[in-house]
């Protein structure tokens, strides 16, 4: 076996091992635990990534996993960030989890909405499943605060990039993993997690790049007008050659350069000259994102770059190490734009790290040392790098 075959085998092993099925209050569920023990519940975007890879090994499970998200959907179309199948959110976690009540079945917060895109890749036409369209309608009705088709979030963790340094100018001491975070959760709870109410009460609310990149991919998958032109219009910063979030009130544009500034590379309809700037000025820049295992979640040029993972009792995610979902999303852009050699180098870096360390939650970008949780499901996306699926690459990726 070569490295690529071993990475594929490891992806399959972990997805099989982390598979859970059951029934809660009469509703059957089935999903991939992100990491056994550490993350027991169903996380929305983790499930989308797991389903994308599982189409290779267990097509029925890919569908069942996404259908479990739909089984948790509220009548108004909303689907939460985390679904607490089986066991409820426990003890001290309630201060950090965005739940309405102690017995809630899911959070009141969202995660990047890539369900329609994942469905397109793993199952079929999302427009044929009315509940997927209903989630998109909920998002437009509740999170498109300015009517241009872009979504706004009310907490850092709604982006999936919990403690990224880019959130500090926006939420300050109330950002994830900072001491005031439970206060942010409490305040948003009081406001019913309504982005409109949060904004009316002085915010902050954030138009965030990764959420809107995955949202645009989902709209395209649904056959609806793409959000990419609006994303470029609002978040593309011509001077920096990167995408920069936008917070209100006060039009705050966070300065820290983080990998998600390059995430729109995954968009097939991203204007080519923008894609080339992202690649040539940042992704292939050794001072920023071109590390042996790339791309680091924070540019190596940032003072906040912590490539070895954060130290101390509180886990602070997305502050330097490389995550496999990020590598895959920017790799899609490298392939599309014809940077074949760079795409191969990036894939080889990740495949090598997985080969040596197994599926870890994230990796040291300098050495590939495995960090964070073990047997981490979405790192199975290494399969997409190890054995690119030509059909998927052509039609929806
Ligand atoms: C961490 C990550 C988040 C992920 C969750 C479960 O909170 O930041 O993106 O969904 O773990 O894996």
XYZ file of N, CA, C and O and ligand atoms in Angstrom, residues 34-35 39 43-46 81 111 157 159-163 317-318 323 325 361 376 378, ligand 1:
100
model
N -18.116 12.972 15.733
C -16.881 13.623 15.270
C -15.625 12.984 15.861
O -14.630 12.811 15.167
N -15.662 12.649 17.156
C -14.544 11.933 17.779
C -15.107 11.203 18.986
O -15.755 11.830 19.825
N -16.526 14.271 21.337
C -17.673 14.956 20.717
C -18.764 13.916 20.449
O -18.816 13.340 19.372
N -22.935 17.040 15.066
C -22.625 18.419 14.688
C -22.977 18.594 13.220
O -22.632 17.739 12.390
N -23.626 19.723 12.922
C -24.167 19.934 11.579
C -23.094 19.848 10.495
O -23.189 19.063 9.555
N -22.024 20.654 10.621
C -21.110 20.658 9.463
C -20.187 19.444 9.481
O -19.793 18.961 8.430
N -19.898 18.915 10.673
C -19.137 17.663 10.723
C -19.878 16.573 9.949
O -19.275 15.791 9.204
N -26.863 23.911 15.186
C -25.417 23.674 15.114
C -25.072 22.274 15.632
O -24.247 21.566 15.052
N -24.588 26.397 12.122
C -23.214 26.170 11.653
C -23.201 26.403 10.139
O -24.275 26.510 9.539
N -18.747 30.850 17.085
C -18.856 29.407 16.816
C -19.860 29.086 15.722
O -19.851 27.967 15.198
N -19.615 30.081 12.869
C -18.791 29.931 11.656
C -18.085 28.591 11.608
O -17.461 28.257 10.605
N -18.116 27.831 12.732
C -17.321 26.604 12.828
C -15.876 26.869 13.200
O -15.124 25.945 13.478
N -15.472 28.135 13.218
C -14.054 28.501 13.433
C -13.877 29.100 14.827
O -13.231 30.142 15.002
N -14.397 28.414 15.809
C -14.661 28.933 17.154
C -13.779 30.079 17.665
O -14.244 31.177 17.892
N -12.498 29.793 17.926
C -11.668 30.784 18.645
C -10.670 31.476 17.712
O -9.648 31.999 18.168
N -9.491 26.684 19.504
C -9.381 26.102 18.170
C -9.121 27.163 17.116
O -9.467 28.312 17.289
N -8.559 26.729 16.017
C -8.414 27.567 14.814
C -7.450 28.723 15.034
O -7.668 29.838 14.584
N -6.293 22.151 9.478
C -7.443 21.242 9.523
C -7.666 20.685 8.112
O -7.502 21.408 7.114
N -10.446 19.833 6.513
C -11.523 20.413 5.682
C -11.029 21.681 4.976
O -11.345 21.924 3.812
N -7.651 15.749 14.865
C -8.539 16.894 14.662
C -7.834 17.980 13.836
O -8.421 18.614 12.972
N -10.712 11.597 14.319
C -11.594 12.727 14.059
C -12.206 12.578 12.667
O -11.508 12.550 11.654
N -14.093 14.254 10.287
C -14.032 14.981 9.020
C -12.622 14.986 8.432
O -12.464 15.310 7.238
C -14.968 22.330 17.427
C -14.780 22.966 16.042
C -16.107 22.938 15.277
C -16.606 21.508 15.194
C -16.724 20.869 16.594
C -17.028 19.380 16.544
O -15.856 23.095 18.186
O -14.299 24.279 16.130
O -15.945 23.479 13.991
O -17.834 21.448 14.540
O -15.505 21.029 17.301
O -16.054 18.704 15.811
